[in-house]
JSON list of C-alpha atoms and ligand atoms in Angstrom, two decimals:
[
{"chain": "A", "resi": 111, "resn": "MET", "atom": "CA", "xyz": [0.00, 0.00, 0.00]},
{"chain": "A", "resi": 112, "resn": "ARG", "atom": "CA", "xyz": [2.73, 2.45, -0.85]},
{"chain": "A", "resi": 113, "resn": "LEU", "atom": "CA", "xyz": [1.29, 5.93, -1.28]},
{"chain": "A", "resi": 114, "resn": "ARG", "atom": "CA", "xyz": [3.32, 7.94, -3.77]},
{"chain": "A", "resi": 115, "resn": "ASN", "atom": "CA", "xyz": [4.01, 11.65, -4.05]},
{"chain": "A", "resi": 116, "resn": "VAL", "atom": "CA", "xyz": [3.27, 12.50, -0.44]},
{"chain": "A", "resi": 117, "resn": "THR", "atom": "CA", "xyz": [5.58, 15.46, -0.10]},
{"chain": "A", "resi": 118, "resn": "GLY", "atom": "CA", "xyz": [7.52, 15.90, 3.10]},
{"chain": "A", "resi": 119, "resn": "SER", "atom": "CA", "xyz": [6.54, 12.59, 4.73]},
{"chain": "A", "resi": 120, "resn": "ARG", "atom": "CA", "xyz": [10.11, 12.02, 5.98]},
{"chain": "A", "resi": 121, "resn": "GLU", "atom": "CA", "xyz": [10.20, 15.51, 7.49]},
{"chain": "A", "resi": 122, "resn": "VAL", "atom": "CA", "xyz": [6.84, 15.03, 9.24]},
{"chain": "A", "resi": 123, "resn": "ILE", "atom": "CA", "xyz": [8.04, 11.69, 10.63]},
{"chain": "A", "resi": 124, "resn": "ALA", "atom": "CA", "xyz": [11.35, 13.20, 11.80]},
{"chain": "A", "resi": 125, "resn": "ASP", "atom": "CA", "xyz": [9.41, 15.86, 13.75]},
{"chain": "A", "resi": 126, "resn": "SER", "atom": "CA", "xyz": [6.69, 13.57, 15.14]},
{"chain": "A", "resi": 127, "resn": "ARG", "atom": "CA", "xyz": [6.53, 12.84, 18.86]},
{"chain": "A", "resi": 128, "resn": "PHE", "atom": "CA", "xyz": [4.48, 9.72, 18.09]},
{"chain": "A", "resi": 129, "resn": "VAL", "atom": "CA", "xyz": [7.45, 8.09, 16.37]},
{"chain": "A", "resi": 130, "resn": "VAL", "atom": "CA", "xyz": [10.41, 6.52, 18.18]},
{"chain": "A", "resi": 131, "resn": "HIS", "atom": "CA", "xyz": [13.28, 7.73, 16.03]},
{"chain": "A", "resi": 132, "resn": "GLU", "atom": "CA", "xyz": [16.23, 5.61, 17.17]},
{"chain": "A", "resi": 133, "resn": "PRO", "atom": "CA", "xyz": [14.46, 2.39, 18.11]},
{"chain": "A", "resi": 134, "resn": "LYS", "atom": "CA", "xyz": [17.68, 0.35, 18.45]},
{"chain": "A", "resi": 135, "resn": "GLU", "atom": "CA", "xyz": [18.72, 2.59, 21.35]},
{"chain": "A", "resi": 136, "resn": "HIS", "atom": "CA", "xyz": [15.69, 1.41, 23.33]},
{"chain": "A", "resi": 137, "resn": "LYS", "atom": "CA", "xyz": [16.38, -2.32, 23.07]},
{"chain": "A", "resi": 138, "resn": "GLY", "atom": "CA", "xyz": [15.65, -3.82, 26.50]},
{"chain": "A", "resi": 139, "resn": "LYS", "atom": "CA", "xyz": [14.37, -0.42, 27.74]},
{"chain": "A", "resi": 140, "resn": "TRP", "atom": "CA", "xyz": [10.97, 0.00, 26.10]},
{"chain": "A", "resi": 141, "resn": "ALA", "atom": "CA", "xyz": [9.28, 0.35, 29.49]},
{"chain": "A", "resi": 142, "resn": "GLU", "atom": "CA", "xyz": [11.15, 3.68, 29.80]},
{"chain": "A", "resi": 143, "resn": "VAL", "atom": "CA", "xyz": [9.69, 4.89, 26.51]},
{"chain": "A", "resi": 144, "resn": "PHE", "atom": "CA", "xyz": [6.15, 4.36, 27.82]},
{"chain": "A", "resi": 145, "resn": "GLY", "atom": "CA", "xyz": [6.96, 5.36, 31.41]},
{"chain": "A", "resi": 146, "resn": "ASN", "atom": "CA", "xyz": [5.49, 2.13, 32.79]},
{"chain": "A", "resi": 147, "resn": "ASP", "atom": "CA", "xyz": [6.09, -1.62, 32.65]},
{"chain": "A", "resi": 148, "resn": "ARG", "atom": "CA", "xyz": [2.79, -2.70, 31.12]},
{"chain": "A", "resi": 149, "resn": "PRO", "atom": "CA", "xyz": [2.87, -5.46, 28.49]},
{"chain": "A", "resi": 150, "resn": "ILE", "atom": "CA", "xyz": [3.88, -4.40, 24.99]},
{"chain": "A", "resi": 151, "resn": "HIS", "atom": "CA", "xyz": [2.10, -5.66, 21.87]},
{"chain": "A", "resi": 152, "resn": "ILE", "atom": "CA", "xyz": [3.35, -4.90, 18.36]},
{"chain": "A", "resi": 153, "resn": "GLU", "atom": "CA", "xyz": [1.95, -4.96, 14.85]},
{"chain": "A", "resi": 154, "resn": "ILE", "atom": "CA", "xyz": [4.49, -5.54, 12.09]},
{"chain": "A", "resi": 155, "resn": "GLY", "atom": "CA", "xyz": [3.42, -4.03, 8.77]},
{"chain": "A", "resi": 156, "resn": "MET", "atom": "CA", "xyz": [0.91, -1.71, 10.43]},
{"chain": "A", "resi": 157, "resn": "GLY", "atom": "CA", "xyz": [-0.07, 0.23, 7.32]},
{"chain": "A", "resi": 158, "resn": "LYS", "atom": "CA", "xyz": [-2.12, 3.34, 8.14]},
{"chain": "A", "resi": 159, "resn": "GLY", "atom": "CA", "xyz": [-2.52, 2.33, 11.77]},
{"chain": "A", "resi": 160, "resn": "ARG", "atom": "CA", "xyz": [-6.23, 1.87, 12.28]},
{"chain": "A", "resi": 161, "resn": "PHE", "atom": "CA", "xyz": [-5.93, -1.53, 13.97]},
{"chain": "A", "resi": 162, "resn": "MET", "atom": "CA", "xyz": [-3.25, -0.33, 16.39]},
{"chain": "A", "resi": 163, "resn": "MET", "atom": "CA", "xyz": [-5.22, 2.82, 17.23]},
{"chain": "A", "resi": 164, "resn": "ASP", "atom": "CA", "xyz": [-8.45, 0.93, 17.89]},
{"chain": "A", "resi": 165, "resn": "LEU", "atom": "CA", "xyz": [-6.63, -1.58, 20.10]},
{"chain": "A", "resi": 166, "resn": "ALA", "atom": "CA", "xyz": [-4.71, 1.11, 22.00]},
{"chain": "A", "resi": 167, "resn": "SER", "atom": "CA", "xyz": [-7.93, 3.02, 22.60]},
{"chain": "A", "resi": 168, "resn": "ALA", "atom": "CA", "xyz": [-9.79, -0.08, 23.84]},
{"chain": "A", "resi": 169, "resn": "ASN", "atom": "CA", "xyz": [-6.91, -1.36, 26.04]},
{"chain": "A", "resi": 170, "resn": "PRO", "atom": "CA", "xyz": [-5.18, 1.48, 27.92]},
{"chain": "A", "resi": 171, "resn": "GLU", "atom": "CA", "xyz": [-3.49, -1.09, 30.20]},
{"chain": "A", "resi": 172, "resn": "ILE", "atom": "CA", "xyz": [-1.42, -2.38, 27.25]},
{"chain": "A", "resi": 173, "resn": "ASN", "atom": "CA", "xyz": [1.31, -0.53, 25.36]},
{"chain": "A", "resi": 174, "resn": "TYR", "atom": "CA", "xyz": [1.37, -0.82, 21.57]},
{"chain": "A", "resi": 175, "resn": "ILE", "atom": "CA", "xyz": [4.02, -0.28, 18.93]},
{"chain": "A", "resi": 176, "resn": "GLY", "atom": "CA", "xyz": [3.12, -0.13, 15.24]},
{"chain": "A", "resi": 177, "resn": "ILE", "atom": "CA", "xyz": [5.96, -0.90, 12.83]},
{"chain": "A", "resi": 178, "resn": "GLU", "atom": "CA", "xyz": [5.78, 0.23, 9.21]},
{"chain": "A", "resi": 179, "resn": "LYS", "atom": "CA", "xyz": [8.42, 0.22, 6.50]},
{"chain": "A", "resi": 180, "resn": "TYR", "atom": "CA", "xyz": [7.27, 3.14, 4.36]},
{"chain": "A", "resi": 181, "resn": "SER", "atom": "CA", "xyz": [7.24, 6.81, 5.37]},
{"chain": "A", "resi": 182, "resn": "THR", "atom": "CA", "xyz": [4.37, 7.67, 3.08]},
{"chain": "A", "resi": 183, "resn": "VAL", "atom": "CA", "xyz": [2.17, 5.05, 4.77]},
{"chain": "A", "resi": 184, "resn": "LEU", "atom": "CA", "xyz": [3.31, 5.88, 8.30]},
{"chain": "A", "resi": 185, "resn": "LEU", "atom": "CA", "xyz": [2.46, 9.50, 7.62]},
{"chain": "A", "resi": 186, "resn": "ARG", "atom": "CA", "xyz": [-1.24, 8.53, 7.50]},
{"chain": "A", "resi": 187, "resn": "ALA", "atom": "CA", "xyz": [-1.02, 6.94, 10.95]},
{"chain": "A", "resi": 188, "resn": "ILE", "atom": "CA", "xyz": [0.69, 10.06, 12.33]},
{"chain": "A", "resi": 189, "resn": "GLN", "atom": "CA", "xyz": [-2.05, 12.26, 10.90]},
{"chain": "A", "resi": 190, "resn": "LYS", "atom": "CA", "xyz": [-4.68, 10.09, 12.62]},
{"chain": "A", "resi": 191, "resn": "MET", "atom": "CA", "xyz": [-2.82, 10.28, 15.95]},
{"chain": "A", "resi": 192, "resn": "GLU", "atom": "CA", "xyz": [-2.81, 14.06, 15.67]},
{"chain": "A", "resi": 193, "resn": "GLU", "atom": "CA", "xyz": [-6.62, 13.89, 15.74]},
{"chain": "A", "resi": 194, "resn": "ARG", "atom": "CA", "xyz": [-6.80, 11.20, 18.46]},
{"chain": "A", "resi": 195, "resn": "GLU", "atom": "CA", "xyz": [-3.61, 11.06, 20.55]},
{"chain": "A", "resi": 196, "resn": "LEU", "atom": "CA", "xyz": [-3.11, 7.80, 22.45]},
{"chain": "A", "resi": 197, "resn": "PRO", "atom": "CA", "xyz": [-0.42, 7.74, 25.17]},
{"chain": "A", "resi": 198, "resn": "ASN", "atom": "CA", "xyz": [-0.02, 3.96, 24.96]},
{"chain": "A", "resi": 199, "resn": "LEU", "atom": "CA", "xyz": [0.82, 3.85, 21.22]},
{"chain": "A", "resi": 200, "resn": "LYS", "atom": "CA", "xyz": [4.15, 4.56, 19.49]},
{"chain": "A", "resi": 201, "resn": "PHE", "atom": "CA", "xyz": [5.25, 4.09, 15.89]},
{"chain": "A", "resi": 202, "resn": "ILE", "atom": "CA", "xyz": [8.52, 2.92, 14.37]},
{"chain": "A", "resi": 203, "resn": "ARG", "atom": "CA", "xyz": [9.51, 3.34, 10.73]},
{"chain": "A", "resi": 204, "resn": "MET", "atom": "CA", "xyz": [11.75, 0.44, 9.85]},
{"chain": "A", "resi": 205, "resn": "ASP", "atom": "CA", "xyz": [12.10, -2.75, 7.86]},
{"chain": "A", "resi": 206, "resn": "ALA", "atom": "CA", "xyz": [11.18, -5.64, 10.15]},
{"chain": "A", "resi": 207, "resn": "GLU", "atom": "CA", "xyz": [14.25, -7.53, 8.92]},
{"chain": "A", "resi": 208, "resn": "ASP", "atom": "CA", "xyz": [16.16, -5.63, 11.62]},
{"chain": "A", "resi": 209, "resn": "ILE", "atom": "CA", "xyz": [13.62, -6.22, 14.38]},
{"chain": "A", "resi": 210, "resn": "CYS", "atom": "CA", "xyz": [15.96, -8.26, 16.61]},
{"chain": "A", "resi": 211, "resn": "GLU", "atom": "CA", "xyz": [18.11, -5.14, 17.00]},
{"chain": "A", "resi": 212, "resn": "VAL", "atom": "CA", "xyz": [15.14, -3.30, 18.49]},
{"chain": "A", "resi": 213, "resn": "PHE", "atom": "CA", "xyz": [13.63, -5.67, 21.08]},
{"chain": "A", "resi": 214, "resn": "ALA", "atom": "CA", "xyz": [15.34, -7.73, 23.78]},
{"chain": "A", "resi": 215, "resn": "LYS", "atom": "CA", "xyz": [14.53, -11.28, 24.87]},
{"chain": "A", "resi": 216, "resn": "GLY", "atom": "CA", "xyz": [11.04, -11.51, 26.36]},
{"chain": "A", "resi": 217, "resn": "GLU", "atom": "CA", "xyz": [10.31, -7.81, 25.84]},
{"chain": "A", "resi": 218, "resn": "ILE", "atom": "CA", "xyz": [7.20, -8.26, 23.68]},
{"chain": "A", "resi": 219, "resn": "ALA", "atom": "CA", "xyz": [4.04, -10.04, 24.88]},
{"chain": "A", "resi": 220, "resn": "LYS", "atom": "CA", "xyz": [2.15, -10.27, 21.58]},
{"chain": "A", "resi": 221, "resn": "ILE", "atom": "CA", "xyz": [2.83, -9.89, 17.86]},
{"chain": "A", "resi": 222, "resn": "TYR", "atom": "CA", "xyz": [0.20, -9.10, 15.25]},
{"chain": "A", "resi": 223, "resn": "LEU", "atom": "CA", "xyz": [0.67, -9.67, 11.53]},
{"chain": "A", "resi": 224, "resn": "ASN", "atom": "CA", "xyz": [-2.27, -8.43, 9.48]},
{"chain": "A", "resi": 225, "resn": "PHE", "atom": "CA", "xyz": [-2.60, -8.85, 5.73]},
{"chain": "A", "resi": 226, "resn": "SER", "atom": "CA", "xyz": [1.14, -9.15, 5.29]},
{"chain": "A", "resi": 227, "resn": "ASP", "atom": "CA", "xyz": [2.51, -8.66, 1.78]},
{"chain": "A", "resi": 228, "resn": "PRO", "atom": "CA", "xyz": [2.33, -12.09, 0.04]},
{"chain": "A", "resi": 229, "resn": "TRP", "atom": "CA", "xyz": [5.61, -11.93, -1.94]},
{"chain": "A", "resi": 230, "resn": "PRO", "atom": "CA", "xyz": [4.25, -14.59, -4.38]},
{"chain": "A", "resi": 231, "resn": "LYS", "atom": "CA", "xyz": [7.56, -15.50, -6.06]},
{"chain": "A", "resi": 232, "resn": "ASP", "atom": "CA", "xyz": [9.30, -18.50, -4.42]},
{"chain": "A", "resi": 233, "resn": "ARG", "atom": "CA", "xyz": [12.61, -16.71, -4.38]},
{"chain": "A", "resi": 234, "resn": "HIS", "atom": "CA", "xyz": [11.07, -14.03, -2.12]},
{"chain": "A", "resi": 235, "resn": "ALA", "atom": "CA", "xyz": [9.60, -16.46, 0.43]},
{"chain": "A", "resi": 236, "resn": "LYS", "atom": "CA", "xyz": [12.04, -15.30, 3.10]},
{"chain": "A", "resi": 237, "resn": "ARG", "atom": "CA", "xyz": [10.56, -11.82, 2.94]},
{"chain": "A", "resi": 238, "resn": "ARG", "atom": "CA", "xyz": [7.09, -13.04, 3.95]},
{"chain": "A", "resi": 239, "resn": "LEU", "atom": "CA", "xyz": [6.45, -11.92, 7.53]},
{"chain": "A", "resi": 240, "resn": "PRO", "atom": "CA", "xyz": [5.07, -15.35, 8.63]},
{"chain": "A", "resi": 241, "resn": "SER", "atom": "CA", "xyz": [8.05, -17.23, 7.08]},
{"chain": "A", "resi": 242, "resn": "LYS", "atom": "CA", "xyz": [10.25, -19.49, 9.20]},
{"chain": "A", "resi": 243, "resn": "GLU", "atom": "CA", "xyz": [13.04, -16.93, 8.86]},
{"chain": "A", "resi": 244, "resn": "PHE", "atom": "CA", "xyz": [10.83, -14.24, 10.44]},
{"chain": "A", "resi": 245, "resn": "LEU", "atom": "CA", "xyz": [9.45, -16.71, 13.03]},
{"chain": "A", "resi": 246, "resn": "ALA", "atom": "CA", "xyz": [13.07, -17.29, 14.10]},
{"chain": "A", "resi": 247, "resn": "ARG", "atom": "CA", "xyz": [13.44, -13.54, 14.59]},
{"chain": "A", "resi": 248, "resn": "TYR", "atom": "CA", "xyz": [10.20, -13.30, 16.62]},
{"chain": "A", "resi": 249, "resn": "ASN", "atom": "CA", "xyz": [11.43, -16.20, 18.74]},
{"chain": "A", "resi": 250, "resn": "GLU", "atom": "CA", "xyz": [14.28, -13.97, 19.92]},
{"chain": "A", "resi": 251, "resn": "PHE", "atom": "CA", "xyz": [12.11, -11.37, 21.65]},
{"chain": "A", "resi": 252, "resn": "LEU", "atom": "CA", "xyz": [8.58, -12.73, 22.16]},
{"chain": "A", "resi": 253, "resn": "ALA", "atom": "CA", "xyz": [7.91, -13.60, 25.82]},
{"chain": "A", "resi": 254, "resn": "SER", "atom": "CA", "xyz": [7.84, -17.35, 26.54]},
{"chain": "A", "resi": 255, "resn": "GLU", "atom": "CA", "xyz": [4.06, -17.28, 27.08]},
{"chain": "A", "resi": 256, "resn": "GLY", "atom": "CA", "xyz": [3.60, -14.86, 24.16]},
{"chain": "A", "resi": 257, "resn": "ARG", "atom": "CA", "xyz": [1.32, -15.34, 21.17]},
{"chain": "A", "resi": 258, "resn": "LEU", "atom": "CA", "xyz": [1.47, -14.34, 17.51]},
{"chain": "A", "resi": 259, "resn": "GLU", "atom": "CA", "xyz": [-1.81, -13.62, 15.71]},
{"chain": "A", "resi": 260, "resn": "PHE", "atom": "CA", "xyz": [-1.91, -13.56, 11.90]},
{"chain": "A", "resi": 261, "resn": "LYS", "atom": "CA", "xyz": [-4.83, -12.59, 9.64]},
{"chain": "A", "resi": 262, "resn": "THR", "atom": "CA", "xyz": [-4.97, -12.63, 5.84]},
{"chain": "A", "resi": 263, "resn": "ASP", "atom": "CA", "xyz": [-7.37, -13.22, 2.96]},
{"chain": "A", "resi": 264, "resn": "ASN", "atom": "CA", "xyz": [-4.59, -14.77, 0.86]},
{"chain": "A", "resi": 265, "resn": "THR", "atom": "CA", "xyz": [-5.01, -18.57, 0.64]},
{"chain": "A", "resi": 266, "resn": "ALA", "atom": "CA", "xyz": [-1.49, -19.27, -0.63]},
{"chain": "A", "resi": 267, "resn": "LEU", "atom": "CA", "xyz": [0.10, -17.10, 2.05]},
{"chain": "A", "resi": 268, "resn": "PHE", "atom": "CA", "xyz": [-1.98, -18.72, 4.80]},
{"chain": "A", "resi": 269, "resn": "ASP", "atom": "CA", "xyz": [-1.14, -22.25, 3.61]},
{"chain": "A", "resi": 270, "resn": "PHE", "atom": "CA", "xyz": [2.53, -21.26, 3.44]},
{"chain": "A", "resi": 271, "resn": "ALA", "atom": "CA", "xyz": [2.36, -19.78, 6.96]},
{"chain": "A", "resi": 272, "resn": "LEU", "atom": "CA", "xyz": [0.88, -23.03, 8.34]},
{"chain": "A", "resi": 273, "resn": "GLU", "atom": "CA", "xyz": [3.65, -25.09, 6.70]},
{"chain": "A", "resi": 274, "resn": "GLU", "atom": "CA", "xyz": [6.33, -22.89, 8.24]},
{"chain": "A", "resi": 275, "resn": "LEU", "atom": "CA", "xyz": [5.22, -23.52, 11.84]},
{"chain": "A", "resi": 276, "resn": "GLU", "atom": "CA", "xyz": [6.69, -26.96, 12.47]},
{"chain": "A", "resi": 277, "resn": "PRO", "atom": "CA", "xyz": [10.14, -26.33, 10.94]},
{"chain": "A", "resi": 278, "resn": "ALA", "atom": "CA", "xyz": [10.34, -23.11, 12.98]},
{"chain": "A", "resi": 279, "resn": "GLY", "atom": "CA", "xyz": [9.29, -24.86, 16.22]},
{"chain": "A", "resi": 280, "resn": "TRP", "atom": "CA", "xyz": [5.96, -23.05, 16.64]},
{"chain": "A", "resi": 281, "resn": "LYS", "atom": "CA", "xyz": [2.58, -24.60, 17.49]},
{"chain": "A", "resi": 282, "resn": "LEU", "atom": "CA", "xyz": [-0.94, -23.83, 16.44]},
{"chain": "A", "resi": 283, "resn": "GLU", "atom": "CA", "xyz": [-3.26, -22.73, 19.24]},
{"chain": "A", "resi": 284, "resn": "ALA", "atom": "CA", "xyz": [-6.27, -21.89, 17.08]},
{"chain": "A", "resi": 285, "resn": "MET", "atom": "CA", "xyz": [-7.12, -21.30, 13.42]},
{"chain": "A", "resi": 286, "resn": "THR", "atom": "CA", "xyz": [-10.03, -20.58, 11.13]},
{"chain": "A", "resi": 287, "resn": "ARG", "atom": "CA", "xyz": [-10.48, -20.23, 7.40]},
{"chain": "A", "resi": 288, "resn": "ASP", "atom": "CA", "xyz": [-13.54, -18.01, 7.84]},
{"chain": "A", "resi": 289, "resn": "LEU", "atom": "CA", "xyz": [-12.96, -15.67, 10.77]},
{"chain": "A", "resi": 290, "resn": "HIS", "atom": "CA", "xyz": [-16.09, -13.61, 10.25]},
{"chain": "A", "resi": 291, "resn": "HIS", "atom": "CA", "xyz": [-18.28, -16.72, 10.54]},
{"chain": "A", "resi": 292, "resn": "ASP", "atom": "CA", "xyz": [-16.35, -18.33, 13.40]},
{"chain": "A", "resi": 293, "resn": "GLU", "atom": "CA", "xyz": [-18.26, -17.31, 16.51]},
{"chain": "A", "resi": 294, "resn": "LYS", "atom": "CA", "xyz": [-15.46, -18.06, 18.96]},
{"chain": "A", "resi": 295, "resn": "MET", "atom": "CA", "xyz": [-12.52, -16.55, 17.07]},
{"chain": "A", "resi": 296, "resn": "PHE", "atom": "CA", "xyz": [-14.49, -13.54, 15.83]},
{"chain": "A", "resi": 297, "resn": "GLU", "atom": "CA", "xyz": [-15.40, -12.47, 19.37]},
{"chain": "A", "resi": 298, "resn": "GLY", "atom": "CA", "xyz": [-13.71, -9.13, 20.09]},
{"chain": "A", "resi": 299, "resn": "ASN", "atom": "CA", "xyz": [-12.27, -8.96, 16.55]},
{"chain": "A", "resi": 300, "resn": "ILE", "atom": "CA", "xyz": [-10.87, -5.57, 15.57]},
{"chain": "A", "resi": 301, "resn": "MET", "atom": "CA", "xyz": [-10.92, -4.98, 11.83]},
{"chain": "A", "resi": 302, "resn": "THR", "atom": "CA", "xyz": [-7.88, -3.75, 9.98]},
{"chain": "A", "resi": 303, "resn": "GLU", "atom": "CA", "xyz": [-8.10, -1.48, 6.94]},
{"chain": "A", "resi": 304, "resn": "TYR", "atom": "CA", "xyz": [-7.34, -4.37, 4.58]},
{"chain": "A", "resi": 305, "resn": "GLU", "atom": "CA", "xyz": [-9.71, -6.69, 6.42]},
{"chain": "A", "resi": 306, "resn": "GLU", "atom": "CA", "xyz": [-12.57, -4.28, 5.91]},
{"chain": "A", "resi": 307, "resn": "LYS", "atom": "CA", "xyz": [-11.74, -3.92, 2.23]},
{"chain": "A", "resi": 308, "resn": "PHE", "atom": "CA", "xyz": [-11.37, -7.62, 1.47]},
{"chain": "A", "resi": 309, "resn": "SER", "atom": "CA", "xyz": [-14.21, -8.90, 3.64]},
{"chain": "A", "resi": 310, "resn": "SER", "atom": "CA", "xyz": [-16.57, -6.39, 2.03]},
{"chain": "A", "resi": 311, "resn": "MET", "atom": "CA", "xyz": [-15.61, -7.96, -1.32]},
{"chain": "A", "resi": 312, "resn": "GLY", "atom": "CA", "xyz": [-16.80, -11.32, 0.08]},
{"chain": "A", "resi": 313, "resn": "ASN", "atom": "CA", "xyz": [-13.33, -12.80, 0.68]},
{"chain": "A", "resi": 314, "resn": "PRO", "atom": "CA", "xyz": [-13.13, -15.14, 3.68]},
{"chain": "A", "resi": 315, "resn": "ILE", "atom": "CA", "xyz": [-10.56, -14.07, 6.25]},
{"chain": "A", "resi": 316, "resn": "TYR", "atom": "CA", "xyz": [-8.06, -16.61, 7.58]},
{"chain": "A", "resi": 317, "resn": "LYS", "atom": "CA", "xyz": [-6.57, -16.35, 11.05]},
{"chain": "A", "resi": 318, "resn": "TYR", "atom": "CA", "xyz": [-4.21, -18.32, 13.24]},
{"chain": "A", "resi": 319, "resn": "ILE", "atom": "CA", "xyz": [-2.88, -17.88, 16.76]},
{"chain": "A", "resi": 320, "resn": "ILE", "atom": "CA", "xyz": [0.48, -19.54, 17.41]},
{"chain": "A", "resi": 321, "resn": "TYR", "atom": "CA", "xyz": [2.89, -20.06, 20.31]},
{"chain": "A", "resi": 322, "resn": "ARG", "atom": "CA", "xyz": [6.00, -22.07, 21.11]},
{"chain": "B", "resi": 535, "resn": "SAM", "atom": "N1", "xyz": [-1.77, -4.32, 8.49]},
{"chain": "B", "resi": 535, "resn": "SAM", "atom": "C1", "xyz": [-2.46, -3.37, 7.68]},
{"chain": "B", "resi": 535, "resn": "SAM", "atom": "C2", "xyz": [-3.86, -3.81, 7.42]},
{"chain": "B", "resi": 535, "resn": "SAM", "atom": "O1", "xyz": [-4.17, -4.99, 7.66]},
{"chain": "B", "resi": 535, "resn": "SAM", "atom": "O2", "xyz": [-4.69, -3.00, 6.99]},
{"chain": "B", "resi": 535, "resn": "SAM", "atom": "C3", "xyz": [-1.70, -3.09, 6.37]},
{"chain": "B", "resi": 535, "resn": "SAM", "atom": "C4", "xyz": [-1.57, -4.25, 5.43]},
{"chain": "B", "resi": 535, "resn": "SAM", "atom": "S1", "xyz": [-0.57, -3.86, 4.00]},
{"chain": "B", "resi": 535, "resn": "SAM", "atom": "C5", "xyz": [-1.04, -5.05, 2.83]},
{"chain": "B", "resi": 535, "resn": "SAM", "atom": "C6", "xyz": [1.04, -4.45, 4.49]},
{"chain": "B", "resi": 535, "resn": "SAM", "atom": "C7", "xyz": [1.89, -3.38, 5.14]},
{"chain": "B", "resi": 535, "resn": "SAM", "atom": "O3", "xyz": [3.07, -3.98, 5.65]},
{"chain": "B", "resi": 535, "resn": "SAM", "atom": "C8", "xyz": [2.35, -2.29, 4.18]},
{"chain": "B", "resi": 535, "resn": "SAM", "atom": "O4", "xyz": [2.05, -1.01, 4.70]},
{"chain": "B", "resi": 535, "resn": "SAM", "atom": "C9", "xyz": [3.85, -2.53, 4.05]},
{"chain": "B", "resi": 535, "resn": "SAM", "atom": "O5", "xyz": [4.56, -1.35, 3.80]},
{"chain": "B", "resi": 535, "resn": "SAM", "atom": "C10", "xyz": [4.17, -3.14, 5.39]},
{"chain": "B", "resi": 535, "resn": "SAM", "atom": "N2", "xyz": [5.36, -4.00, 5.37]},
{"chain": "B", "resi": 535, "resn": "SAM", "atom": "C11", "xyz": [5.62, -4.99, 4.48]},
{"chain": "B", "resi": 535, "resn": "SAM", "atom": "N3", "xyz": [6.81, -5.55, 4.74]},
{"chain": "B", "resi": 535, "resn": "SAM", "atom": "C12", "xyz": [7.31, -4.93, 5.84]},
{"chain": "B", "resi": 535, "resn": "SAM", "atom": "C13", "xyz": [8.51, -5.05, 6.57]},
{"chain": "B", "resi": 535, "resn": "SAM", "atom": "N4", "xyz": [9.44, -5.96, 6.23]},
{"chain": "B", "resi": 535, "resn": "SAM", "atom": "N5", "xyz": [8.70, -4.25, 7.63]},
{"chain": "B", "resi": 535, "resn": "SAM", "atom": "C14", "xyz": [7.77, -3.32, 7.97]},
{"chain": "B", "resi": 535, "resn": "SAM", "atom": "N6", "xyz": [6.61, -3.14, 7.29]},
{"chain": "B", "resi": 535, "resn": "SAM", "atom": "C15", "xyz": [6.38, -3.93, 6.25]}
]
C-alpha cells in the first residue's frame, strides 16, 4: 500500500513525537519509553494504523508499537494520531528484517501480523512476515508465554504460513479459514483497513494464533 508523491513525509516523521526515532537505542528499555512496565504488543506491517489505534484506545493497560516500513504510509497513521492522541501507542519506521536489533529477549508479549505482503515468487519467500526466517526472529524477543496472531485473505500465504510452523518450532493454538463466521474466534475482533476492504468484497478471512 505504498502511497506515492506525499511530499515531506520524511520531514513530518522526523518531527513527530508519536514516532520513536532511534528504536535500536531502546532495546531492553521500552518500558522507559512508555513510562510504565505494562505489556507491549506490536503490529508488524501496520499500514495506516487503524488496527493499532483501535486496540490502544480499547486497552489502555497495554502498550502498543506499530511498525511500518514506508514513510508515506506511516504519515497517515501520524495524521490520525494528531486527531486522536493515544499515550499507549508509538510508531517505528523500519524494515522488520532488523527487528531483533530493536527488542530484547522476552520484551514483547504479543505480535500481530495483518494482511502481510504475500511476496508470491518463491525466491522471495524469506521476505514473507510469517516465514520461518521471520518466526526465528520473533522467537528472539517474544515472551515465553507470548502469542502471535496472523490474519490474511490470501489462501497461498496462509497455507505457506501453516507449513512454516513446524520447521520453525511453533505450534498452532487456534485457526479458522472463515474468521467472520467463526463465533469463537471472531469475538472481540478488531478490523484492519485491509480486512474491511477484502471482507466487504466477500473474501473469507483466515486467522491463526500460534505459540511455542
Ligand atoms: N496491516 C495493515 C492492514 O491490515 O490494513 C496493512 C496491510 S498492507 C497489505 C502491508 C503493510 O506492511 C504495508 O504497509 C507494508 O509497507 C508493510 N510492510 C511490508 N513488509 C514490511 C517489513 N518488512 N517491515 C515493515 N513493514 C512492512
